[in-house]
Short mmCIF file of C-alpha atoms in Angstrom, two decimals:
data_model
loop_
_atom_site.label_atom_id
_atom_site.label_comp_id
_atom_site.label_asym_id
_atom_site.label_seq_id
_atom_site.Cartn_x
_atom_site.Cartn_y
_atom_site.Cartn_z
CA UNK M 1 -43.25 -28.38 -47.60
CA UNK M 2 -42.49 -30.82 -44.78
CA UNK M 3 -39.07 -31.20 -43.15
CA UNK M 4 -38.49 -34.58 -44.84
CA UNK M 5 -39.06 -33.22 -48.36
CA UNK M 6 -37.07 -30.04 -47.74
CA UNK M 7 -34.17 -32.01 -46.20
CA UNK M 8 -34.00 -34.30 -49.25
CA UNK M 9 -34.13 -31.39 -51.72
CA UNK M 10 -31.44 -29.48 -49.79
CA UNK M 11 -29.30 -32.64 -49.69
CA UNK M 12 -29.36 -33.06 -53.49
CA UNK M 13 -28.93 -29.33 -54.08
CA UNK M 14 -25.89 -29.30 -51.78
CA UNK M 15 -24.51 -32.35 -53.56
CA UNK M 16 -24.67 -30.47 -56.86
CA UNK M 17 -23.05 -27.41 -55.25
CA UNK M 18 -20.25 -29.56 -53.80
CA UNK M 19 -19.74 -31.31 -57.14
CA UNK M 20 -19.50 -28.07 -59.13
CA UNK M 21 -17.44 -26.40 -56.43
CA UNK M 22 -14.86 -29.16 -56.53
CA UNK M 23 -14.75 -29.31 -60.36
CA UNK M 24 -14.11 -25.58 -60.67
CA UNK M 25 -11.91 -25.34 -57.59
CA UNK M 26 -14.04 -22.61 -56.03
CA UNK M 27 -15.45 -24.74 -53.21
CA UNK M 28 -19.02 -25.46 -52.18
CA UNK M 29 -19.75 -22.41 -50.01
CA UNK M 30 -19.93 -20.01 -52.89
CA UNK M 31 -22.98 -21.84 -54.30
CA UNK M 32 -24.57 -23.07 -51.06
CA UNK M 33 -25.33 -19.64 -49.60
CA UNK M 34 -27.18 -18.20 -52.63
CA UNK M 35 -28.98 -21.51 -53.10
CA UNK M 36 -30.26 -21.63 -49.53
CA UNK M 37 -31.10 -17.95 -49.25
CA UNK M 38 -32.43 -17.18 -52.73
CA UNK M 39 -34.06 -20.50 -53.70
CA UNK M 40 -35.32 -21.72 -50.34
CA UNK M 41 -35.79 -18.36 -48.62
CA UNK M 42 -33.69 -19.51 -45.64
CA UNK M 43 -32.35 -16.74 -43.39
CA UNK M 44 -28.86 -15.83 -44.65
CA UNK M 45 -27.38 -16.31 -41.16
CA UNK M 46 -28.44 -19.98 -41.13
CA UNK M 47 -27.11 -20.30 -44.69
CA UNK M 48 -23.73 -18.88 -43.62
CA UNK M 49 -23.56 -21.20 -40.59
CA UNK M 50 -24.37 -24.31 -42.65
CA UNK M 51 -21.89 -23.27 -45.33
CA UNK M 52 -18.96 -22.79 -42.95
CA UNK M 53 -19.50 -26.30 -41.52
CA UNK M 54 -19.63 -27.79 -45.02
CA UNK M 55 -16.47 -25.86 -45.94
CA UNK M 56 -14.59 -27.43 -43.02
CA UNK M 57 -15.74 -30.91 -44.08
CA UNK M 58 -14.71 -30.61 -47.73
CA UNK M 59 -11.39 -28.89 -47.12
CA UNK M 60 -10.35 -31.39 -44.44
CA UNK M 61 -11.38 -34.30 -46.66
CA UNK M 62 -9.45 -32.99 -49.66
CA UNK M 63 -6.43 -31.91 -47.58
CA UNK M 64 -5.98 -35.45 -46.29
CA UNK M 65 -5.27 -36.59 -49.88
CA UNK M 66 -3.08 -33.62 -50.89
CA UNK M 67 -0.90 -33.73 -47.76
CA UNK M 68 -0.11 -37.37 -48.53
CA UNK M 69 1.10 -36.48 -52.02
CA UNK M 70 3.60 -34.03 -50.52
CA UNK M 71 2.50 -31.05 -52.65
CA UNK M 72 1.14 -28.97 -49.77
CA UNK M 73 3.65 -26.56 -48.22
CA UNK M 74 2.77 -27.19 -44.58
CA UNK M 75 5.13 -24.56 -43.13
CA UNK M 76 3.82 -21.87 -45.47
CA UNK M 77 0.25 -22.90 -44.62
CA UNK M 78 0.89 -22.75 -40.87
CA UNK M 79 2.58 -19.35 -41.11
CA UNK M 80 -0.20 -17.81 -43.21
CA UNK M 81 -2.87 -19.31 -40.94
CA UNK M 82 -1.84 -16.67 -38.38
CA UNK M 83 -3.19 -14.08 -40.84
CA UNK M 84 -6.30 -15.99 -41.93
CA UNK M 85 -7.45 -16.97 -38.41
CA UNK M 86 -7.07 -13.41 -37.10
CA UNK M 87 -9.03 -12.21 -40.14
CA UNK M 88 -11.69 -14.91 -39.77
CA UNK M 89 -12.24 -14.10 -36.12
CA UNK M 90 -12.60 -10.40 -36.93
CA UNK M 91 -14.94 -11.22 -39.82
CA UNK M 92 -17.20 -13.49 -37.76
CA UNK M 93 -17.32 -10.82 -35.07
CA UNK M 94 -18.29 -8.07 -37.53
CA UNK M 95 -20.89 -10.39 -39.11
CA UNK M 96 -22.96 -10.25 -35.92
CA UNK M 97 -23.29 -6.46 -36.19
CA UNK M 98 -23.35 -5.96 -39.96
CA UNK M 99 -26.83 -5.70 -41.54
CA UNK M 100 -27.76 -8.83 -43.50
CA UNK M 101 -28.47 -6.75 -46.62
CA UNK M 102 -24.92 -5.43 -46.58
CA UNK M 103 -23.62 -9.00 -46.28
CA UNK M 104 -25.77 -10.06 -49.26
CA UNK M 105 -24.40 -7.22 -51.42
CA UNK M 106 -20.81 -7.98 -50.42
CA UNK M 107 -21.41 -11.64 -51.14
CA UNK M 108 -22.71 -10.81 -54.62
CA UNK M 109 -19.58 -8.76 -55.35
CA UNK M 110 -17.34 -11.62 -54.22
CA UNK M 111 -19.29 -14.00 -56.47
CA UNK M 112 -18.57 -11.81 -59.50
CA UNK M 113 -14.89 -11.68 -58.57
CA UNK M 114 -14.86 -15.50 -58.27
CA UNK M 115 -16.48 -15.88 -61.70
CA UNK M 116 -13.70 -13.78 -63.23
CA UNK M 117 -11.09 -15.62 -61.18
CA UNK M 118 -12.16 -19.01 -62.53
CA UNK M 119 -10.92 -17.89 -65.97
CA UNK M 120 -7.53 -16.77 -64.73
CA UNK M 121 -4.68 -18.17 -66.81
CA UNK M 122 -2.32 -20.42 -64.92
CA UNK M 123 1.02 -19.18 -66.18
CA UNK M 124 4.11 -20.87 -64.85
CA UNK M 125 6.28 -18.46 -62.89
CA UNK M 126 9.82 -17.84 -63.96
CA UNK M 127 11.85 -17.67 -60.82
CA UNK M 128 14.78 -15.63 -62.02
CA UNK M 129 15.66 -14.01 -58.72
CA UNK M 130 16.30 -15.57 -55.32
CA UNK M 131 13.43 -15.77 -52.81
CA UNK M 132 13.10 -13.06 -50.17
CA UNK M 133 15.24 -13.10 -47.02
CA UNK M 134 12.14 -13.55 -44.88
CA UNK M 135 11.24 -16.68 -46.87
CA UNK M 136 14.63 -18.21 -46.03
CA UNK M 137 14.32 -17.19 -42.40
CA UNK M 138 10.87 -18.79 -42.15
CA UNK M 139 11.96 -21.87 -44.15
CA UNK M 140 9.21 -21.32 -46.71
CA UNK M 141 11.19 -22.21 -49.85
CA UNK M 142 10.39 -25.81 -50.68
CA UNK M 143 9.84 -28.37 -53.44
CA UNK M 144 7.11 -30.64 -54.76
CA UNK M 145 6.82 -33.63 -57.10
CA UNK M 146 5.22 -32.84 -60.49
CA UNK M 147 3.12 -35.28 -62.58
CA UNK M 148 6.19 -37.04 -63.94
CA UNK M 149 7.72 -37.49 -60.49
CA UNK M 150 10.39 -34.77 -60.96
CA UNK M 151 11.17 -32.73 -57.86
CA UNK M 152 10.53 -29.03 -58.58
CA UNK M 153 12.22 -26.55 -56.25
CA UNK M 154 10.66 -23.12 -55.77
CA UNK M 155 11.26 -19.91 -53.81
CA UNK M 156 8.70 -17.70 -52.12
CA UNK M 157 8.54 -13.91 -52.65
CA UNK M 158 6.77 -10.90 -51.12
CA UNK M 159 5.85 -12.50 -47.79
CA UNK M 160 4.51 -9.28 -46.25
CA UNK M 161 2.18 -8.56 -49.18
CA UNK M 162 0.90 -12.14 -49.16
CA UNK M 163 0.38 -12.04 -45.41
CA UNK M 164 -1.80 -8.91 -45.62
CA UNK M 165 -3.83 -10.36 -48.45
CA UNK M 166 -4.42 -13.44 -46.29
CA UNK M 167 -5.87 -11.25 -43.55
CA UNK M 168 -8.38 -9.95 -46.12
CA UNK M 169 -9.14 -13.53 -47.22
CA UNK M 170 -9.74 -14.45 -43.58
CA UNK M 171 -12.08 -11.50 -42.95
CA UNK M 172 -14.15 -12.44 -46.02
CA UNK M 173 -14.27 -16.07 -44.90
CA UNK M 174 -15.49 -15.10 -41.43
CA UNK M 175 -17.92 -12.47 -42.68
CA UNK M 176 -19.51 -14.52 -45.46
CA UNK M 177 -19.12 -18.13 -44.36
CA UNK M 178 -17.06 -19.16 -47.38
CA UNK M 179 -13.61 -20.73 -47.67
CA UNK M 180 -12.43 -17.78 -49.81
CA UNK M 181 -10.07 -20.14 -51.60
CA UNK M 182 -9.97 -17.85 -54.64
CA UNK M 183 -8.40 -15.05 -52.57
CA UNK M 184 -5.95 -17.38 -50.89
CA UNK M 185 -4.80 -18.76 -54.23
CA UNK M 186 -4.54 -15.23 -55.63
CA UNK M 187 -2.33 -14.20 -52.70
CA UNK M 188 -0.02 -17.19 -53.09
CA UNK M 189 -0.02 -17.46 -56.88
CA UNK M 190 0.11 -13.79 -57.94
CA UNK M 191 1.68 -12.07 -54.95
CA UNK M 192 4.02 -14.68 -53.48
CA UNK M 193 4.69 -16.30 -56.89
CA UNK M 194 4.27 -19.88 -55.70
CA UNK M 195 3.57 -22.64 -58.29
CA UNK M 196 -0.18 -22.93 -58.93
CA UNK M 197 -0.45 -26.54 -57.80
CA UNK M 198 1.22 -25.72 -54.47
CA UNK M 199 -0.97 -22.61 -54.10
CA UNK M 200 -4.25 -24.51 -54.56
CA UNK M 201 -3.38 -27.41 -52.25
CA UNK M 202 -1.90 -25.15 -49.56
CA UNK M 203 -4.95 -22.86 -49.79
CA UNK M 204 -7.18 -25.88 -49.28
CA UNK M 205 -5.04 -26.98 -46.33
CA UNK M 206 -5.56 -23.57 -44.67
CA UNK M 207 -9.31 -23.29 -45.32
CA UNK M 208 -10.31 -25.78 -42.59
CA UNK M 209 -8.43 -23.96 -39.82
CA UNK M 210 -9.60 -20.55 -41.05
CA UNK M 211 -13.21 -21.72 -41.12
CA UNK M 212 -12.87 -23.32 -37.66
CA UNK M 213 -11.81 -19.94 -36.20
CA UNK M 214 -15.06 -18.34 -37.37
CA UNK M 215 -17.22 -21.46 -36.85
CA UNK M 216 -16.59 -21.36 -33.08
CA UNK M 217 -18.01 -17.81 -33.06
CA UNK M 218 -20.98 -18.73 -35.29
CA UNK M 219 -21.73 -21.75 -33.16
CA UNK M 220 -22.13 -19.68 -30.03
CA UNK M 221 -24.22 -17.09 -31.85
CA UNK M 222 -26.81 -19.65 -32.95
CA UNK M 223 -25.94 -19.45 -36.67
CA UNK M 224 -25.40 -23.20 -36.83
CA UNK M 225 -28.72 -25.00 -37.05
CA UNK M 226 -28.23 -28.78 -36.76
CA UNK M 227 -31.24 -29.83 -38.84
CA UNK M 228 -30.05 -27.62 -41.73
CA UNK M 229 -26.35 -28.50 -41.39
CA UNK M 230 -27.20 -32.19 -41.61
CA UNK M 231 -28.29 -32.28 -45.30
CA UNK M 232 -25.94 -29.43 -46.32
CA UNK M 233 -22.74 -30.92 -44.87
CA UNK M 234 -23.38 -34.48 -46.01
CA UNK M 235 -24.59 -33.28 -49.42
CA UNK M 236 -21.60 -31.03 -50.13
CA UNK M 237 -19.19 -33.70 -48.88
CA UNK M 238 -20.74 -36.36 -51.16
CA UNK M 239 -20.75 -34.01 -54.15
CA UNK M 240 -17.16 -32.88 -53.58
CA UNK M 241 -15.97 -36.48 -53.24
CA UNK M 242 -17.58 -37.42 -56.57
CA UNK M 243 -16.17 -34.22 -58.08
CA UNK M 244 -12.61 -35.02 -57.00
CA UNK M 245 -12.89 -38.47 -58.65
CA UNK M 246 -13.75 -37.00 -62.05
CA UNK M 247 -11.56 -33.90 -61.69
CA UNK M 248 -8.75 -35.19 -63.88
CA UNK M 249 -11.07 -36.08 -66.77
CA UNK M 250 -13.22 -32.98 -66.78
CA UNK M 251 -11.16 -29.88 -67.33
CA UNK M 252 -13.56 -28.71 -69.99
CA UNK M 253 -13.74 -25.03 -70.79
CA UNK M 254 -17.52 -25.14 -71.29
CA UNK M 255 -17.98 -26.15 -67.67
CA UNK M 256 -16.16 -23.01 -66.56
CA UNK M 257 -18.32 -20.88 -68.83
CA UNK M 258 -21.59 -22.40 -67.55
CA UNK M 259 -20.38 -22.00 -63.99
CA UNK M 260 -19.36 -18.37 -64.50
CA UNK M 261 -22.79 -17.58 -65.99
CA UNK M 262 -24.58 -19.27 -63.07
CA UNK M 263 -22.54 -17.38 -60.48
CA UNK M 264 -23.02 -14.07 -62.26
CA UNK M 265 -26.82 -14.52 -62.27
CA UNK M 266 -26.75 -15.45 -58.57
CA UNK M 267 -24.51 -12.45 -57.86
CA UNK M 268 -26.85 -9.99 -59.58
CA UNK M 269 -29.78 -11.45 -57.68
CA UNK M 270 -27.99 -11.26 -54.32
CA UNK M 271 -26.97 -7.63 -54.93
CA UNK M 272 -30.45 -6.67 -56.21
CA UNK M 273 -32.26 -8.28 -53.27
CA UNK M 274 -29.73 -6.83 -50.86
CA UNK M 275 -30.25 -3.34 -52.24
CA UNK M 276 -34.04 -3.81 -52.00
CA UNK M 277 -33.62 -4.86 -48.35
CA UNK M 278 -35.07 -8.31 -48.83
CA UNK M 279 -32.60 -10.15 -46.60
CA UNK J 1 29.00 -48.82 -34.51
CA UNK J 2 31.62 -48.56 -37.21
CA UNK J 3 29.97 -45.98 -39.40
CA UNK J 4 31.95 -43.26 -41.12
CA UNK J 5 30.82 -39.68 -40.54
CA UNK J 6 29.75 -39.42 -44.19
CA UNK J 7 27.26 -42.28 -44.14
CA UNK J 8 26.16 -41.14 -40.71
CA UNK J 9 25.18 -37.77 -42.17
CA UNK J 10 23.21 -39.43 -44.96
CA UNK J 11 21.43 -41.59 -42.40
CA UNK J 12 20.58 -38.50 -40.40
CA UNK J 13 19.26 -36.73 -43.48
CA UNK J 14 17.16 -39.72 -44.46
CA UNK J 15 15.80 -40.01 -40.97
CA UNK J 16 14.82 -36.32 -41.04
CA UNK J 17 13.07 -36.85 -44.38
CA UNK J 18 11.10 -39.79 -43.04
CA UNK J 19 10.08 -37.93 -39.94
CA UNK J 20 8.70 -35.18 -42.20
CA UNK J 21 6.90 -37.79 -44.28
CA UNK J 22 5.55 -39.48 -41.13
CA UNK J 23 4.11 -36.21 -39.88
CA UNK J 24 2.48 -35.58 -43.25
CA UNK J 25 0.97 -39.06 -43.34
CA UNK J 26 -0.30 -38.79 -39.77
CA UNK J 27 -1.82 -35.36 -40.49
CA UNK J 28 -3.60 -36.77 -43.54
CA UNK J 29 -4.98 -39.69 -41.52
CA UNK J 30 -6.14 -37.43 -38.70
CA UNK J 31 -8.06 -35.21 -41.12
CA UNK J 32 -9.66 -38.13 -42.92
CA UNK J 33 -10.78 -39.89 -39.75
CA UNK J 34 -12.09 -36.64 -38.26
CA UNK J 35 -14.30 -36.10 -41.30
CA UNK J 36 -15.46 -39.74 -41.46
CA UNK J 37 -16.27 -39.93 -37.76
CA UNK J 38 -18.15 -36.63 -37.63
CA UNK J 39 -20.09 -37.52 -40.80
CA UNK J 40 -21.25 -40.77 -39.19
CA UNK J 41 -22.37 -38.90 -36.05
CA UNK J 42 -24.18 -36.22 -38.11
CA UNK J 43 -25.88 -38.91 -40.23
CA UNK J 44 -26.98 -40.86 -37.12
CA UNK J 45 -28.40 -37.73 -35.50
CA UNK J 46 -30.02 -36.68 -38.77
CA UNK J 47 -31.81 -40.00 -39.20
CA UNK J 48 -33.12 -39.87 -35.62
CA UNK J 49 -34.20 -36.26 -36.14
CA UNK J 50 -35.98 -37.06 -39.41
CA UNK J 51 -37.69 -40.16 -38.02
CA UNK J 52 -39.32 -37.99 -35.36
CA UNK J 53 -39.92 -34.73 -37.23
CA UNK J 54 -40.36 -35.79 -40.87
CA UNK J 55 -43.88 -34.45 -41.14
CA UNK J 56 -43.52 -31.16 -39.28
CA UNK J 57 -42.89 -27.80 -40.91
CA UNK J 58 -39.43 -26.21 -41.16
CA UNK J 59 -38.58 -22.94 -39.42
CA UNK J 60 -35.51 -21.70 -41.30
CA UNK J 61 -37.15 -18.59 -42.77
CA UNK J 62 -36.77 -16.53 -39.66
CA UNK J 63 -33.62 -16.42 -37.58
CA UNK J 64 -34.16 -17.60 -34.02
CA UNK J 65 -30.50 -18.13 -33.19
CA UNK J 66 -29.96 -18.83 -29.53
CA UNK J 67 -33.66 -19.24 -28.79
CA UNK J 68 -33.27 -22.80 -30.05
CA UNK J 69 -31.45 -25.29 -27.78
CA UNK J 70 -28.04 -26.98 -28.11
CA UNK J 71 -25.48 -24.20 -28.32
CA UNK J 72 -23.36 -25.15 -25.34
CA UNK J 73 -21.76 -28.41 -24.32
CA UNK J 74 -23.80 -29.24 -21.19
CA UNK J 75 -27.00 -28.67 -23.15
CA UNK J 76 -25.77 -30.91 -25.96
CA UNK J 77 -24.70 -33.69 -23.57
CA UNK J 78 -28.11 -33.61 -21.91
CA UNK J 79 -29.73 -33.83 -25.34
CA UNK J 80 -27.57 -36.78 -26.39
CA UNK J 81 -28.50 -38.63 -23.19
CA UNK J 82 -32.16 -38.15 -24.15
CA UNK J 83 -31.44 -39.43 -27.67
CA UNK J 84 -32.31 -36.06 -29.24
CA UNK J 85 -31.39 -36.05 -32.96
CA UNK J 86 -30.56 -32.33 -33.10
CA UNK J 87 -28.19 -32.69 -30.13
CA UNK J 88 -26.42 -35.64 -31.77
CA UNK J 89 -25.99 -33.71 -35.05
CA UNK J 90 -24.62 -30.77 -33.08
CA UNK J 91 -22.02 -33.02 -31.41
CA UNK J 92 -20.98 -34.27 -34.87
CA UNK J 93 -20.55 -30.65 -35.99
CA UNK J 94 -18.36 -29.96 -32.95
CA UNK J 95 -16.20 -32.97 -33.89
CA UNK J 96 -15.93 -31.57 -37.40
CA UNK J 97 -14.91 -28.10 -36.19
CA UNK J 98 -12.43 -29.76 -33.84
CA UNK J 99 -10.77 -31.70 -36.69
CA UNK J 100 -8.66 -28.84 -38.17
CA UNK J 101 -7.99 -27.57 -34.63
CA UNK J 102 -6.64 -31.03 -33.72
CA UNK J 103 -4.53 -30.83 -36.88
CA UNK J 104 -2.88 -27.66 -35.54
CA UNK J 105 -2.27 -29.32 -32.17
CA UNK J 106 -0.81 -32.33 -33.92
CA UNK J 107 1.47 -30.15 -36.04
CA UNK J 108 2.87 -28.62 -32.85
CA UNK J 109 3.82 -32.11 -31.67
CA UNK J 110 5.34 -32.85 -35.08
CA UNK J 111 7.43 -29.67 -35.02
CA UNK J 112 8.59 -30.43 -31.46
CA UNK J 113 9.78 -33.85 -32.67
CA UNK J 114 11.66 -32.14 -35.50
CA UNK J 115 12.98 -29.60 -32.97
CA UNK J 116 11.80 -26.80 -35.23
CA UNK J 117 11.14 -24.30 -32.48
CA UNK J 118 10.22 -21.44 -34.82
CA UNK J 119 7.31 -23.49 -36.13
CA UNK J 120 6.36 -24.76 -32.69
CA UNK J 121 5.87 -21.05 -31.91
CA UNK J 122 4.00 -20.27 -35.15
CA UNK J 123 1.61 -23.22 -34.76
CA UNK J 124 1.04 -22.32 -31.10
CA UNK J 125 0.07 -18.77 -32.12
CA UNK J 126 -2.51 -20.17 -34.54
CA UNK J 127 -3.91 -22.42 -31.81
CA UNK J 128 -4.01 -19.48 -29.37
CA UNK J 129 -5.96 -17.37 -31.88
CA UNK J 130 -8.59 -20.09 -32.31
CA UNK J 131 -8.92 -20.56 -28.54
CA UNK J 132 -9.23 -16.77 -28.08
CA UNK J 133 -11.90 -16.71 -30.76
CA UNK J 134 -13.76 -19.48 -28.92
CA UNK J 135 -13.55 -17.76 -25.52
CA UNK J 136 -14.51 -14.30 -26.80
CA UNK J 137 -17.41 -15.91 -28.67
CA UNK J 138 -18.86 -17.12 -25.36
CA UNK J 139 -18.81 -13.64 -23.86
CA UNK J 140 -20.52 -11.99 -26.81
#
């Protein structure tokens, strides 16, 4: 296969990954890495490098829209970025010494977790007790406009627990080259009890900075190959942009089911190949 | 000016709100333009790269890492001057990585304007971590 043909195929594959990633809210990275490494036989380190660059592009693109709508909690995002960037740096550092087969197996496990996560019920939180003292001190309690234009005020709980979970999210992001949005949302939604809409947009806001902290390490380690990043980044960005346009119309349950099945198959294959030392 | 203290307070509050809104709008714009600009650079470099290497065979199966060129700035600048497609893509990627970092820098300025010193400190810590990550990456 020549470079021209491969570049075109990778571009369209990445577009599909970006599209599905944006529809399901799991991001493009989670599909890009298995696609590049399993389908095209590309070294997983190049796949991780290309993915992290694509992750920065999509999260920055989407954040620009969310920030404008005033849903993103910028202070909360900034504060938790301390945790995610430290984690990401540590993760990217470990990645250089961890065997690629171990990374493949870990990646597979995270894929399975993400498949389960995509079915998580979005229950509204009942905020029957005041937010934690630390939340007041850090000015994290805030408000956001809902669909009808009402201003909803919310408090933030369990800052310390959320902060530690964000360190884990950062390590996974740096180690695997993904945005690890699912973990960030889990930390904010389940642990800190922040409204789901605020959790998802704030998570997305943080992903770019988190990924940048590990991308600077990857860049200097030679993980970022320009000729591969070119179709991957532009493809994922195009797909995610199309995905965000149709997002409101397509909240179909069947899409989630298909997606969960696809990820589970990919996960099993990553774990199997990792265990057989094929990476 | 003959304003009562009451209306003065409201004015102040409104002004604070708009400053917040301004910062949010500016942050949004910065992110969008960072992505657009770097995409254009990556696309330009990609087209040049493809026009010269379309028929050759890819190498992604084995990891060569730093054996390939364009992993530091002086190398990339030299490559751009020679019109090398891979070097141009690489500069677009650097712009892209710099976009969220610029967002942090910009937030610091925003928080200074709001005189929110706690968050000036928090945002500065985030920036310091990224810079540390960058510097330690060079040594490794």
